[in-house]
């Protein structure tokens, strides 16, 4: 059964919209049964309630010993997707770690990113290269080096003959490396990722992780429902040595810059910054190595390039996704940057000033209402050729509560109302109040709005604009909505970016 047939079957069972059905299918690794189970589990429990129930047990507040199980897992039970996951490479893409089910993508992506960055740095990179045990062990030890405290021991976990997790302690990196190398086969089979996570959190110190998560406003456990994926606190623990999931460049509550010690030298780009309205931290935006973790919301993948100059107008990138149904795939694509790259964020005060909503001027662009239906039929896969129905500002009094635009801020582009033509039209007075009245202002004709009774010449009407005449903010929004999903992540570093997929036309899963 192909992917679209699977999506349609999942829709028939759950009633989900197509995009959500596709998401659940991707999260389940292509298993319809698991996707259905995950959907109904999320409906019954939900991520928030699971964290609440876990917190009401014996986590830290009842004088009981903190354990890796309490720190990591929902209900202190290792999810199946983590139990079956080892550090195994794909047969057709020997540089990419394969993922069986949704869940372990975060740590797998960090390990894969470190491995690739080390191969590139050592001039030993080849897409068809088979990774040696020494190279994989080096990547794992490099991550443990980030969390080990000065004068403290490395803790390396392994399975005994009864399949119980045991641990040994080592004073130095070389001893830890040799022991890990000797036991690496246990990390390459089912349960291997669990061994590494236990080694990671025990080496760092459980109480220290709990303290850092709490201090930064996060919550335990580090793996959360409904999809059993890790929170960014765990990703940042691996990258910086501190379990602080705040990846923005400054605090949401102040103008204070957040300092991140990116000890792995790999980047992190995430679409979450669009929701936070805070740019990604400088240390993650411009890493030492041109290898990035991509966070699409519910999944982590790896992106990298051999190009050193990320300001070039065209850059060849690779993106690895080890999870079905979008993967396993090593996607090769051409990033077209137009030379527009963010190397360092502007100061928080200036950023907030630019992104403040000021009192708009008459004729200023308000929003895209919808795309022209005929254009969508004629150019179904090219949103840049569509004309868009748009609302502009026509009434000054409705925006009186916003602060005035500072004199040193650039003036917005203004649009003409245009000719008052006969035929169907949309009342902008009604449309501006749509969230209160649920009236969207459509009229079949006439000079007076059938909804509010205001004359057309006074209430204003919507206009149509081609894509190229839209303001840049509207273009970015439409790119995220209709373009390849990877664009929404890439534009956090390359604001004017576009992509061309070189291996096959289908856009990759992120």
Short mmCIF file of C-alpha atoms in Angstrom, two decimals, residues 71-468:
data_model
loop_
_atom_site.label_atom_id
_atom_site.label_comp_id
_atom_site.label_asym_id
_atom_site.label_seq_id
_atom_site.Cartn_x
_atom_site.Cartn_y
_atom_site.Cartn_z
CA UNK A 71 13.98 11.50 34.75
CA UNK A 72 13.42 10.19 31.24
CA UNK A 73 10.24 8.24 30.69
CA UNK A 74 6.50 8.90 30.92
CA UNK A 75 5.16 6.76 33.79
CA UNK A 76 8.74 5.53 34.33
CA UNK A 77 8.24 2.95 31.55
CA UNK A 78 10.54 2.77 28.52
CA UNK A 79 8.36 3.21 25.39
CA UNK A 80 8.48 0.45 22.80
CA UNK A 81 9.90 2.77 20.13
CA UNK A 82 12.95 3.35 22.33
CA UNK A 83 13.32 -0.30 23.36
CA UNK A 84 13.72 -1.43 19.76
CA UNK A 85 16.06 1.39 18.67
CA UNK A 86 19.76 0.82 18.22
CA UNK A 87 22.52 2.80 16.54
CA UNK A 88 22.29 1.09 13.18
CA UNK A 89 23.06 2.59 9.80
CA UNK A 90 20.85 2.37 6.73
CA UNK A 91 21.94 -0.18 4.13
CA UNK A 92 21.51 2.23 1.21
CA UNK A 93 22.69 5.36 3.02
CA UNK A 94 25.55 4.14 5.22
CA UNK A 95 26.09 7.56 6.86
CA UNK A 96 22.50 7.79 8.11
CA UNK A 97 21.20 6.28 11.34
CA UNK A 98 18.00 4.35 10.73
CA UNK A 99 14.92 4.96 12.91
CA UNK A 100 12.21 2.30 13.34
CA UNK A 101 9.38 4.19 15.05
CA UNK A 102 8.70 7.73 16.13
CA UNK A 103 10.33 8.81 19.37
CA UNK A 104 14.14 8.58 19.41
CA UNK A 105 14.67 11.06 16.54
CA UNK A 106 16.17 13.77 18.79
CA UNK A 107 19.17 11.92 20.24
CA UNK A 108 19.66 10.01 16.98
CA UNK A 109 19.90 13.29 15.07
CA UNK A 110 22.45 14.75 17.47
CA UNK A 111 24.61 11.61 17.31
CA UNK A 112 24.36 11.55 13.51
CA UNK A 113 25.18 15.27 13.27
CA UNK A 114 28.27 14.91 15.47
CA UNK A 115 29.47 11.92 13.46
CA UNK A 116 29.05 13.73 10.12
CA UNK A 117 30.70 16.92 11.41
CA UNK A 118 33.72 14.92 12.59
CA UNK A 119 34.05 13.13 9.25
CA UNK A 120 33.89 16.45 7.38
CA UNK A 121 36.39 18.07 9.74
CA UNK A 122 38.82 15.16 9.31
CA UNK A 123 38.47 15.21 5.49
CA UNK A 124 37.04 11.71 5.69
CA UNK A 125 33.55 12.40 4.38
CA UNK A 126 31.96 10.20 1.73
CA UNK A 127 28.24 9.59 1.32
CA UNK A 128 28.96 5.92 0.64
CA UNK A 129 31.41 5.53 3.50
CA UNK A 130 30.78 2.77 6.03
CA UNK A 131 31.26 4.16 9.51
CA UNK A 132 33.76 2.27 11.64
CA UNK A 133 33.17 1.34 15.26
CA UNK A 134 35.94 3.72 16.29
CA UNK A 135 34.26 6.63 14.48
CA UNK A 136 30.86 5.94 16.04
CA UNK A 137 32.43 5.55 19.48
CA UNK A 138 34.27 8.84 19.02
CA UNK A 139 30.97 10.59 18.29
CA UNK A 140 29.38 9.14 21.43
CA UNK A 141 32.34 10.05 23.63
CA UNK A 142 32.35 13.57 22.18
CA UNK A 143 28.77 14.02 23.43
CA UNK A 144 29.61 12.56 26.84
CA UNK A 145 32.55 15.00 27.03
CA UNK A 146 29.99 17.81 26.91
CA UNK A 147 28.19 16.67 30.07
CA UNK A 148 30.98 15.22 32.21
CA UNK A 149 31.83 17.50 35.11
CA UNK A 150 35.41 18.42 36.00
CA UNK A 151 37.09 15.75 38.13
CA UNK A 152 34.02 13.52 37.84
CA UNK A 153 33.69 10.12 36.26
CA UNK A 154 32.25 8.90 32.99
CA UNK A 155 29.46 6.40 33.54
CA UNK A 156 29.06 3.88 30.72
CA UNK A 157 26.04 1.58 30.75
CA UNK A 158 25.72 -1.93 29.34
CA UNK A 159 23.41 -4.95 29.48
CA UNK A 160 24.38 -7.95 31.60
CA UNK A 161 23.50 -11.57 30.80
CA UNK A 162 20.03 -11.07 32.32
CA UNK A 163 19.41 -8.07 30.03
CA UNK A 164 19.59 -5.72 33.00
CA UNK A 165 21.19 -2.29 32.64
CA UNK A 166 24.43 -2.06 34.57
CA UNK A 167 27.11 0.63 34.73
CA UNK A 168 30.86 1.08 35.10
CA UNK A 169 32.69 4.25 36.06
CA UNK A 170 35.85 5.63 34.45
CA UNK A 171 38.09 8.50 35.47
CA UNK A 172 39.38 9.46 32.04
CA UNK A 173 38.13 9.82 28.49
CA UNK A 174 40.45 7.17 27.07
CA UNK A 175 39.30 4.51 29.52
CA UNK A 176 35.67 5.36 28.84
CA UNK A 177 36.32 5.25 25.09
CA UNK A 178 37.90 1.80 25.23
CA UNK A 179 35.11 0.34 27.37
CA UNK A 180 32.43 1.84 25.13
CA UNK A 181 34.22 0.57 22.02
CA UNK A 182 34.44 -2.91 23.54
CA UNK A 183 30.69 -2.92 24.26
CA UNK A 184 29.60 -0.98 21.16
CA UNK A 185 27.70 -3.94 19.71
CA UNK A 186 25.18 -3.54 22.53
CA UNK A 187 24.62 0.06 21.39
CA UNK A 188 24.11 -1.01 17.78
CA UNK A 189 21.24 -3.42 18.50
CA UNK A 190 17.79 -3.01 20.04
CA UNK A 191 17.89 -0.89 23.19
CA UNK A 192 21.18 0.73 22.26
CA UNK A 193 19.79 4.25 22.34
CA UNK A 194 18.50 3.59 25.87
CA UNK A 195 21.99 2.60 26.99
CA UNK A 196 23.39 5.83 25.61
CA UNK A 197 20.73 8.00 27.24
CA UNK A 198 21.35 6.35 30.60
CA UNK A 199 25.10 6.88 30.18
CA UNK A 200 24.43 10.52 29.31
CA UNK A 201 22.18 11.43 32.24
CA UNK A 202 24.16 9.43 34.81
CA UNK A 203 27.43 11.01 33.71
CA UNK A 204 25.89 14.48 33.97
CA UNK A 205 24.12 13.75 37.26
CA UNK A 206 20.38 13.22 37.71
CA UNK A 207 19.87 15.86 40.38
CA UNK A 208 21.83 18.40 38.35
CA UNK A 209 19.62 17.79 35.30
CA UNK A 210 16.46 18.10 37.38
CA UNK A 211 17.74 21.39 38.81
CA UNK A 212 18.60 22.82 35.36
CA UNK A 213 15.28 21.82 33.81
CA UNK A 214 13.35 23.38 36.68
CA UNK A 215 15.44 26.56 36.69
CA UNK A 216 14.83 27.12 32.96
CA UNK A 217 11.07 26.68 33.29
CA UNK A 218 10.86 23.15 31.92
CA UNK A 219 9.26 20.00 33.29
CA UNK A 220 10.26 16.38 33.61
CA UNK A 221 10.28 13.77 32.15
CA UNK A 222 12.54 14.49 29.20
CA UNK A 223 10.53 12.15 26.95
CA UNK A 224 6.88 13.15 26.60
CA UNK A 225 3.62 11.80 25.26
CA UNK A 226 1.73 11.30 23.04
CA UNK A 227 4.55 10.59 20.55
CA UNK A 228 7.30 9.70 23.07
CA UNK A 229 9.65 12.32 21.64
CA UNK A 230 12.23 14.24 23.63
CA UNK A 231 11.89 17.84 24.73
CA UNK A 232 14.49 20.41 23.68
CA UNK A 233 15.99 20.26 27.18
CA UNK A 234 17.49 16.88 26.25
CA UNK A 235 18.76 18.13 22.89
CA UNK A 236 20.41 21.11 24.57
CA UNK A 237 21.89 18.86 27.26
CA UNK A 238 23.71 17.00 24.48
CA UNK A 239 24.75 20.16 22.61
CA UNK A 240 25.70 22.49 25.46
CA UNK A 241 25.94 20.33 28.57
CA UNK A 242 23.03 22.18 30.20
CA UNK A 243 19.44 20.89 30.28
CA UNK A 244 17.94 24.23 29.30
CA UNK A 245 15.33 23.99 26.56
CA UNK A 246 15.21 27.73 25.87
CA UNK A 247 16.70 27.98 22.38
CA UNK A 248 15.72 31.58 21.69
CA UNK A 249 18.24 34.40 21.47
CA UNK A 250 16.81 36.31 24.40
CA UNK A 251 14.32 35.91 27.23
CA UNK A 252 10.62 36.23 26.41
CA UNK A 253 10.20 38.32 29.56
CA UNK A 254 13.16 40.67 29.23
CA UNK A 255 15.71 41.99 26.77
CA UNK A 256 18.46 39.87 28.27
CA UNK A 257 20.47 37.80 25.79
CA UNK A 258 20.64 34.07 26.52
CA UNK A 259 24.17 32.68 26.51
CA UNK A 260 24.51 29.19 25.03
CA UNK A 261 27.81 27.33 25.10
CA UNK A 262 27.56 25.28 21.91
CA UNK A 263 30.21 22.72 22.76
CA UNK A 264 29.37 20.32 19.93
CA UNK A 265 29.63 23.01 17.26
CA UNK A 266 26.47 21.89 15.45
CA UNK A 267 23.46 24.08 14.70
CA UNK A 268 19.76 23.88 15.49
CA UNK A 269 17.07 25.42 13.29
CA UNK A 270 13.42 25.15 14.29
CA UNK A 271 10.05 26.31 13.01
CA UNK A 272 9.02 26.94 16.62
CA UNK A 273 10.63 30.39 16.44
CA UNK A 274 7.69 31.54 14.29
CA UNK A 275 5.40 30.82 17.24
CA UNK A 276 7.74 32.31 19.85
CA UNK A 277 8.48 35.41 17.75
CA UNK A 278 12.03 35.18 19.06
CA UNK A 279 14.99 34.32 16.79
CA UNK A 280 17.02 31.17 17.38
CA UNK A 281 20.06 31.65 19.59
CA UNK A 282 23.20 32.97 17.87
CA UNK A 283 25.23 29.96 19.03
CA UNK A 284 22.78 27.59 17.30
CA UNK A 285 22.13 29.82 14.29
CA UNK A 286 25.81 30.10 13.31
CA UNK A 287 27.65 27.02 14.62
CA UNK A 288 31.30 26.15 14.14
CA UNK A 289 30.40 23.35 11.73
CA UNK A 290 27.86 23.60 8.91
CA UNK A 291 25.81 20.71 10.24
CA UNK A 292 22.33 21.42 11.60
CA UNK A 293 19.59 19.66 13.51
CA UNK A 294 16.24 20.53 11.88
CA UNK A 295 13.21 20.57 14.17
CA UNK A 296 9.89 20.51 12.33
CA UNK A 297 7.71 20.40 15.44
CA UNK A 298 7.28 16.66 16.03
CA UNK A 299 10.42 15.33 14.37
CA UNK A 300 14.18 15.95 14.27
CA UNK A 301 16.35 15.40 11.19
CA UNK A 302 19.91 16.30 10.14
CA UNK A 303 21.03 18.76 7.44
CA UNK A 304 24.61 19.39 6.34
CA UNK A 305 26.78 20.82 3.58
CA UNK A 306 30.41 20.62 2.55
CA UNK A 307 30.30 24.29 1.60
CA UNK A 308 32.09 26.57 4.06
CA UNK A 309 30.52 29.87 2.95
CA UNK A 310 26.83 29.92 3.86
CA UNK A 311 26.30 33.34 2.30
CA UNK A 312 26.67 32.03 -1.25
CA UNK A 313 23.63 32.43 -3.47
CA UNK A 314 23.43 28.68 -4.11
CA UNK A 315 24.48 25.97 -1.65
CA UNK A 316 24.21 22.21 -2.07
CA UNK A 317 22.79 20.59 1.06
CA UNK A 318 21.89 17.10 2.23
CA UNK A 319 19.11 16.27 4.66
CA UNK A 320 18.87 12.88 6.36
CA UNK A 321 15.61 11.42 7.67
CA UNK A 322 15.81 7.86 8.95
CA UNK A 323 12.10 7.36 9.70
CA UNK A 324 9.43 5.85 7.46
CA UNK A 325 7.39 6.73 5.46
CA UNK A 326 9.34 9.84 4.45
CA UNK A 327 12.59 7.94 4.91
CA UNK A 328 15.05 6.48 5.07
CA UNK A 329 16.12 9.18 2.64
CA UNK A 330 19.22 11.23 2.04
CA UNK A 331 17.65 14.22 0.29
CA UNK A 332 19.97 16.31 -1.85
CA UNK A 333 18.77 19.84 -2.51
CA UNK A 334 19.98 23.19 -3.76
CA UNK A 335 19.39 26.06 -1.36
CA UNK A 336 18.92 29.35 -3.21
CA UNK A 337 19.67 32.08 -0.68
CA UNK A 338 19.83 35.23 -2.85
CA UNK A 339 22.82 36.06 -0.65
CA UNK A 340 20.46 36.77 2.25
CA UNK A 341 21.81 35.05 5.38
CA UNK A 342 21.57 35.87 9.08
CA UNK A 343 24.99 35.43 10.67
CA UNK A 344 24.18 37.19 13.92
CA UNK A 345 20.92 38.36 15.42
CA UNK A 346 20.24 42.03 16.01
CA UNK A 347 19.97 43.27 19.58
CA UNK A 348 16.77 42.28 21.45
CA UNK A 349 15.55 45.87 21.78
CA UNK A 350 15.86 46.43 18.03
CA UNK A 351 14.25 43.08 17.24
CA UNK A 352 11.23 43.86 19.41
CA UNK A 353 11.02 47.33 17.90
CA UNK A 354 10.89 45.90 14.37
CA UNK A 355 8.34 43.23 15.30
CA UNK A 356 6.00 45.48 17.28
CA UNK A 357 2.55 45.98 15.75
CA UNK A 358 2.25 49.72 15.18
CA UNK A 359 -0.82 51.72 14.27
CA UNK A 360 -1.27 51.02 10.54
CA UNK A 361 -1.73 53.67 7.91
CA UNK A 362 -4.63 53.93 5.48
CA UNK A 363 -3.77 51.74 2.50
CA UNK A 364 -1.37 49.51 4.44
CA UNK A 365 -1.60 45.77 3.81
CA UNK A 366 -3.66 43.88 6.39
CA UNK A 367 -3.93 40.21 5.40
CA UNK A 368 -4.38 37.62 2.67
CA UNK A 369 -7.97 36.41 2.62
CA UNK A 370 -7.76 33.62 0.05
CA UNK A 371 -6.18 32.59 -3.25
CA UNK A 372 -8.09 32.93 -6.51
CA UNK A 373 -9.81 29.57 -7.09
CA UNK A 374 -9.24 29.59 -10.87
CA UNK A 375 -5.53 30.26 -10.40
CA UNK A 376 -5.32 27.31 -8.01
CA UNK A 377 -6.91 25.06 -10.63
CA UNK A 378 -4.69 26.33 -13.44
CA UNK A 379 -1.45 26.25 -11.40
CA UNK A 380 -2.11 23.65 -8.68
CA UNK A 381 1.52 23.32 -7.60
CA UNK A 382 2.74 26.88 -8.04
CA UNK A 383 1.39 29.29 -5.46
CA UNK A 384 3.65 32.04 -6.81
CA UNK A 385 1.42 32.27 -9.92
CA UNK A 386 -1.78 32.76 -7.95
CA UNK A 387 -3.59 36.04 -7.38
CA UNK A 388 -4.70 36.64 -3.81
CA UNK A 389 -7.72 38.38 -2.37
CA UNK A 390 -6.36 40.79 0.23
CA UNK A 391 -7.60 43.17 2.88
CA UNK A 392 -6.03 46.60 3.27
CA UNK A 393 -6.51 49.17 6.01
CA UNK A 394 -9.34 51.58 5.17
CA UNK A 395 -10.53 52.72 8.61
CA UNK A 396 -8.23 54.66 10.91
CA UNK A 397 -10.38 54.55 14.04
CA UNK A 398 -10.30 50.75 14.41
CA UNK A 399 -6.54 50.76 15.08
CA UNK A 400 -6.37 53.56 17.64
CA UNK A 401 -5.04 51.30 20.42
CA UNK A 402 -1.74 50.53 18.66
CA UNK A 403 1.33 52.71 19.30
CA UNK A 404 2.41 55.10 16.54
CA UNK A 405 5.22 54.02 14.24
CA UNK A 406 8.59 55.56 15.31
CA UNK A 407 10.02 58.17 12.96
CA UNK A 408 13.16 56.11 12.30
CA UNK A 409 11.17 53.05 11.20
CA UNK A 410 10.74 52.48 7.43
CA UNK A 411 7.35 53.44 6.08
CA UNK A 412 5.11 50.52 5.03
CA UNK A 413 4.13 49.96 1.42
CA UNK A 414 0.67 51.41 0.69
CA UNK A 415 -1.91 50.01 -1.72
CA UNK A 416 -4.63 51.77 -3.69
CA UNK A 417 -8.26 50.77 -3.13
CA UNK A 418 -8.76 50.70 -6.89
CA UNK A 419 -11.81 51.12 -9.07
CA UNK A 420 -15.25 50.53 -7.56
CA UNK A 421 -16.45 47.78 -9.92
CA UNK A 422 -19.86 46.16 -10.13
CA UNK A 423 -20.39 42.55 -9.07
CA UNK A 424 -19.64 40.48 -5.95
CA UNK A 425 -17.46 42.20 -3.33
CA UNK A 426 -16.31 41.85 0.25
CA UNK A 427 -16.97 44.51 2.89
CA UNK A 428 -13.75 45.33 4.77
CA UNK A 429 -15.65 46.86 7.68
CA UNK A 430 -17.32 43.49 8.30
CA UNK A 431 -14.17 41.51 7.55
CA UNK A 432 -12.15 43.46 10.12
CA UNK A 433 -14.62 42.31 12.83
CA UNK A 434 -14.94 38.72 11.58
CA UNK A 435 -13.60 37.09 14.75
CA UNK A 436 -16.26 38.81 16.84
CA UNK A 437 -19.22 38.51 14.46
CA UNK A 438 -18.24 35.48 12.30
CA UNK A 439 -19.36 37.60 9.35
CA UNK A 440 -16.82 37.69 6.51
CA UNK A 441 -18.49 40.49 4.57
CA UNK A 442 -19.41 38.78 1.29
CA UNK A 443 -21.89 40.63 -0.93
CA UNK A 444 -23.41 39.49 -4.22
CA UNK A 445 -23.42 43.06 -5.51
CA UNK A 446 -24.88 46.49 -4.86
CA UNK A 447 -23.48 49.65 -3.31
CA UNK A 448 -24.50 48.92 0.29
CA UNK A 449 -23.21 46.04 2.43
CA UNK A 450 -26.00 43.53 3.05
CA UNK A 451 -24.50 42.72 6.46
CA UNK A 452 -23.65 46.05 8.12
CA UNK A 453 -25.66 48.47 5.98
CA UNK A 454 -22.68 50.73 5.25
CA UNK A 455 -22.16 52.11 1.77
CA UNK A 456 -19.42 50.40 -0.21
CA UNK A 457 -17.51 53.65 -0.74
CA UNK A 458 -17.27 54.11 3.06
CA UNK A 459 -16.65 50.54 4.25
CA UNK A 460 -14.10 49.64 1.54
CA UNK A 461 -13.66 46.40 -0.39
CA UNK A 462 -11.02 43.71 -0.78
CA UNK A 463 -8.55 43.83 -3.67
CA UNK A 464 -6.65 41.19 -5.66
CA UNK A 465 -2.84 41.19 -5.83
CA UNK A 466 -0.41 38.87 -7.64
CA UNK A 467 2.12 37.08 -5.46
CA UNK A 468 5.03 39.28 -6.54
#
